Short mmCIF file of C-alpha atoms and ligand atoms in Angstrom, two decimals:
data_model
loop_
_atom_site.label_atom_id
_atom_site.label_comp_id
_atom_site.label_asym_id
_atom_site.label_seq_id
_atom_site.Cartn_x
_atom_site.Cartn_y
_atom_site.Cartn_z
CA UNK A 102 25.40 111.37 41.15
CA UNK A 103 28.31 109.75 42.92
CA UNK A 104 27.77 111.96 46.00
CA UNK A 105 24.57 110.07 46.76
CA UNK A 106 26.39 106.75 46.77
CA UNK A 107 28.16 105.82 49.96
CA UNK A 108 31.89 105.34 49.87
CA UNK A 109 32.64 101.72 50.67
CA UNK A 110 35.89 101.49 52.63
CA UNK A 111 37.38 98.06 53.16
CA UNK A 112 39.83 97.65 56.00
CA UNK A 113 42.23 94.81 55.22
CA UNK A 114 43.79 93.09 58.21
CA UNK A 115 47.18 91.97 56.96
CA UNK A 116 48.32 89.66 59.76
CA UNK A 117 46.85 86.18 60.16
CA UNK A 118 49.26 84.66 62.66
CA UNK A 119 48.20 83.28 66.03
CA UNK A 120 48.31 85.84 68.80
CA UNK A 121 48.59 88.69 66.31
CA UNK A 122 48.47 92.33 67.38
CA UNK A 123 46.96 93.58 64.13
CA UNK A 124 43.34 92.72 64.90
CA UNK A 125 43.28 95.36 67.65
CA UNK A 126 44.14 98.45 65.57
CA UNK A 127 42.18 97.00 62.64
CA UNK A 128 39.02 96.82 64.73
CA UNK A 129 39.67 100.29 66.10
CA UNK A 130 40.12 101.91 62.67
CA UNK A 131 37.08 100.00 61.43
CA UNK A 132 34.99 101.59 64.21
CA UNK A 133 36.42 105.04 63.37
CA UNK A 134 35.69 104.54 59.68
CA UNK A 135 32.06 103.61 60.36
CA UNK A 136 31.54 106.96 62.10
CA UNK A 137 32.29 108.93 58.93
CA UNK A 138 29.23 110.34 57.16
CA UNK A 139 28.51 108.91 53.75
CA UNK A 140 30.78 105.94 54.38
CA UNK A 141 30.10 102.24 54.80
CA UNK A 142 32.92 100.13 56.14
CA UNK A 143 33.82 96.48 56.25
CA UNK A 144 36.68 94.72 57.97
CA UNK A 145 38.28 92.05 55.80
CA UNK A 146 40.31 89.64 57.89
CA UNK A 147 42.62 87.65 55.63
CA UNK A 148 42.01 84.66 57.90
CA UNK A 149 38.52 84.61 56.38
CA UNK A 150 39.95 84.66 52.82
CA UNK A 151 42.41 81.79 52.70
CA UNK A 152 43.85 81.65 49.18
CA UNK A 153 46.48 79.43 47.60
CA UNK A 154 49.86 80.97 46.99
CA UNK A 155 49.44 82.82 43.72
CA UNK A 156 48.64 80.13 41.21
CA UNK A 157 47.41 81.38 37.85
CA UNK A 158 48.68 80.53 34.37
CA UNK A 159 48.71 84.26 33.52
CA UNK A 160 48.94 87.53 35.40
CA UNK A 161 45.64 88.70 36.92
CA UNK A 162 45.75 91.78 34.67
CA UNK A 163 45.16 89.46 31.69
CA UNK A 164 42.61 87.10 33.22
CA UNK A 165 39.59 89.34 32.85
CA UNK A 166 38.36 88.21 36.27
CA UNK A 167 38.44 84.52 35.35
CA UNK A 168 40.36 83.37 38.37
CA UNK A 169 41.10 79.67 38.78
CA UNK A 170 40.20 79.29 42.43
CA UNK A 171 36.85 79.89 44.11
CA UNK A 172 38.59 81.48 47.08
CA UNK A 173 40.24 84.05 44.79
CA UNK A 174 36.92 84.76 43.06
CA UNK A 175 35.38 85.46 46.47
CA UNK A 176 38.26 87.79 47.36
CA UNK A 177 38.07 89.55 44.00
CA UNK A 178 34.33 90.16 44.40
CA UNK A 179 34.91 91.67 47.84
CA UNK A 180 37.67 93.99 46.63
CA UNK A 181 35.61 94.99 43.60
CA UNK A 182 32.95 96.37 45.99
CA UNK A 183 35.46 98.70 47.65
CA UNK A 184 35.87 102.38 46.79
CA UNK A 185 38.87 102.76 49.10
CA UNK A 186 41.08 100.60 51.28
CA UNK A 187 42.89 100.83 54.56
CA UNK A 188 45.63 98.22 54.77
CA UNK A 189 46.61 97.36 58.32
CA UNK A 190 50.09 95.93 58.07
CA UNK A 191 52.65 94.45 60.40
CA UNK A 192 56.35 94.83 59.71
CA UNK A 193 58.26 91.58 59.38
CA UNK A 194 61.98 91.90 58.62
CA UNK A 195 61.48 95.43 57.33
CA UNK A 196 58.69 94.38 54.98
CA UNK A 197 54.95 93.80 55.05
CA UNK A 198 53.43 90.37 55.46
CA UNK A 199 53.58 87.62 52.87
CA UNK A 200 49.89 86.88 53.35
CA UNK A 201 49.06 90.47 52.40
CA UNK A 202 51.31 90.32 49.33
CA UNK A 203 49.61 87.15 48.20
CA UNK A 204 46.16 88.72 48.61
CA UNK A 205 47.38 91.74 46.64
CA UNK A 206 48.99 89.78 43.80
CA UNK A 207 46.11 87.33 43.37
CA UNK A 208 43.89 89.90 41.64
CA UNK A 209 44.39 93.10 39.65
CA UNK A 210 41.57 95.11 38.05
CA UNK A 211 39.61 95.13 41.30
CA UNK A 212 42.29 97.40 42.83
CA UNK A 213 42.54 99.84 39.93
CA UNK A 214 41.70 103.54 40.27
CA UNK A 215 41.04 103.38 44.00
CA UNK A 216 42.85 105.05 46.90
CA UNK A 217 44.59 103.22 49.70
CA UNK A 218 45.79 104.38 53.10
CA UNK A 219 47.94 102.45 55.54
CA UNK A 220 48.09 101.74 59.25
CA UNK A 221 51.21 100.12 60.67
CA UNK A 222 53.03 99.37 63.88
CA UNK A 223 56.35 97.94 65.00
CA UNK A 224 59.51 99.27 66.59
CA UNK A 225 60.00 101.74 63.72
CA UNK A 226 56.23 102.25 63.59
CA UNK A 227 55.99 100.06 60.51
CA UNK A 228 57.39 102.86 58.33
CA UNK A 229 59.35 100.50 56.10
CA UNK A 230 56.42 98.20 55.44
CA UNK A 231 54.29 101.16 54.42
CA UNK A 232 56.95 102.53 52.09
CA UNK A 233 57.11 99.18 50.33
CA UNK A 234 53.33 99.02 50.07
CA UNK A 235 53.19 102.47 48.47
CA UNK A 236 55.39 101.23 45.63
CA UNK A 237 53.23 98.16 45.18
CA UNK A 238 50.05 100.25 45.20
CA UNK A 239 51.27 102.34 42.27
CA UNK A 240 51.81 99.18 40.24
CA UNK A 241 48.23 98.14 41.08
CA UNK A 242 47.14 101.46 39.56
CA UNK A 243 45.95 102.61 42.95
CA UNK A 244 46.42 106.00 44.59
CA UNK A 245 48.35 105.64 47.85
CA UNK A 246 47.58 108.63 50.07
CA UNK A 247 50.27 110.63 51.80
CA UNK A 248 48.82 110.46 55.31
CA UNK A 249 49.44 107.25 57.21
CA UNK A 250 48.70 106.01 60.69
CA UNK A 251 51.93 104.84 62.31
CA UNK A 252 51.36 103.55 65.83
CA UNK A 253 54.26 104.49 68.10
CA UNK A 254 55.82 101.78 70.24
CA UNK A 255 54.29 103.17 73.45
CA UNK A 256 50.83 102.86 71.92
CA UNK A 257 51.64 99.35 70.69
CA UNK A 258 52.55 98.32 74.24
CA UNK A 259 49.48 100.01 75.72
CA UNK A 260 47.13 98.29 73.27
CA UNK A 261 48.87 94.90 73.20
CA UNK A 262 47.11 93.28 76.13
CA UNK A 263 43.74 94.91 75.54
CA UNK A 264 40.67 92.98 74.48
CA UNK A 265 38.68 93.92 71.36
CA UNK A 266 37.09 96.44 71.23
CA UNK A 267 40.13 98.32 72.44
CA UNK A 268 39.45 101.52 74.39
CA UNK A 269 39.66 104.14 71.60
CA UNK A 270 41.23 106.63 74.02
CA UNK A 271 44.45 104.63 73.76
CA UNK A 272 44.78 105.89 70.18
CA UNK A 273 44.24 109.55 71.16
CA UNK A 274 47.96 110.46 70.97
CA UNK A 275 47.46 110.22 67.19
CA UNK A 276 45.18 113.23 67.51
CA UNK A 277 47.69 115.34 69.39
CA UNK A 278 51.08 116.87 68.77
CA UNK A 279 52.73 119.06 66.18
CA UNK A 280 51.09 117.28 63.26
CA UNK A 281 47.56 117.95 64.55
CA UNK A 282 44.89 115.29 64.40
CA UNK A 283 46.47 112.63 62.21
CA UNK A 284 43.35 110.46 62.20
CA UNK A 285 41.24 113.28 60.78
CA UNK A 286 43.98 114.20 58.29
CA UNK A 287 44.02 110.59 57.16
CA UNK A 288 40.28 110.45 56.53
CA UNK A 289 40.24 113.97 55.07
CA UNK A 290 42.60 112.72 52.40
CA UNK A 291 41.21 109.23 51.86
CA UNK A 292 37.50 110.02 51.58
CA UNK A 293 37.65 112.91 49.06
CA UNK A 294 40.08 110.89 46.95
CA UNK A 295 37.68 107.96 47.09
CA UNK A 296 34.81 110.22 45.95
CA UNK A 297 36.83 111.64 43.09
CA UNK A 298 37.92 108.24 41.85
CA UNK A 299 34.47 106.74 42.35
CA UNK A 300 33.04 109.50 40.13
CA UNK A 301 35.74 108.83 37.56
CA UNK A 302 35.02 105.09 37.52
CA UNK A 303 31.26 105.60 37.35
CA UNK A 304 31.67 108.13 34.57
CA UNK A 305 33.60 105.66 32.46
CA UNK A 306 37.14 106.33 31.32
C1 FMN B 130 59.29 87.34 61.76
C2 FMN B 130 59.18 88.69 62.42
C3 FMN B 130 59.93 89.75 61.98
C4 FMN B 130 59.79 91.01 62.55
N1 FMN B 130 60.49 92.05 62.04
C5 FMN B 130 60.23 93.30 62.48
C6 FMN B 130 60.80 94.41 61.83
O1 FMN B 130 61.54 94.29 60.89
N2 FMN B 130 60.48 95.64 62.29
C7 FMN B 130 59.65 95.82 63.36
O2 FMN B 130 59.39 96.95 63.72
N3 FMN B 130 59.11 94.79 64.01
C8 FMN B 130 59.37 93.52 63.59
N4 FMN B 130 58.79 92.45 64.20
C9 FMN B 130 57.93 92.69 65.37
C10 FMN B 130 56.51 92.95 64.90
O3 FMN B 130 56.36 94.32 64.58
C11 FMN B 130 55.51 92.56 65.97
O4 FMN B 130 55.68 91.21 66.29
C12 FMN B 130 54.09 92.79 65.51
O5 FMN B 130 53.22 92.50 66.58
C13 FMN B 130 53.75 91.92 64.29
O6 FMN B 130 52.43 92.15 63.86
P1 FMN B 130 51.26 91.08 64.15
O7 FMN B 130 51.34 90.79 65.64
O8 FMN B 130 50.00 91.80 63.81
O9 FMN B 130 51.51 89.87 63.32
C14 FMN B 130 58.92 91.19 63.65
C15 FMN B 130 58.17 90.10 64.12
C16 FMN B 130 58.28 88.87 63.51
C17 FMN B 130 57.43 87.73 64.00
#
């Protein structure tokens, strides 16, 4: 039964630049994810998965997992393990990061039939980068969830100079306000979707 199998949630840290902000919320959401019953979590820092710019003679959908580069094979194996993903994305010039796009495009079947949720930040709370990622996720045959974690600019500034692990209380405004607890809403959407799709994949299509 799929219910007895833990849901493996991979948190993908989509900024690799020096002095990045993204590692702080990525570590925080990783800690929150680990607290969820029936869930195992892993933080995937794209710094640890350096891949060439997409370099295959054919699209990954047609390669049957036979990737040309060892680094891409390692990445593919890691993504294959995942039942769900949380992409932590910066916003650069109204889009998400090139390093994240490259990691996305380098593989294909490993993403299929799995849900993805997003966490973003930036002066417009990263809203534009998430909207772009939702479109990409559909093409990967993923299920992008409706809930998203957009860090407001005040939270960005409060967290910016913190050391990891960041005091989780700094993220508490996400639990308050008219929309209720947005962190719980996020997980309450992601985890059941991950269970449903895990059961579908295990049952064979
Ligand atoms: C090249 C570049 C472009 C940026 N463009 C945007 C933008 O379009 N919207 C925004 O809200 N912030 C923008 N920013 C500010 C980033 O949101 C901010 O630097 C953030 O910390 C980047 O994420 P990172 O530190 O995890 O790499 C930009 C920053 C850089 C370096």
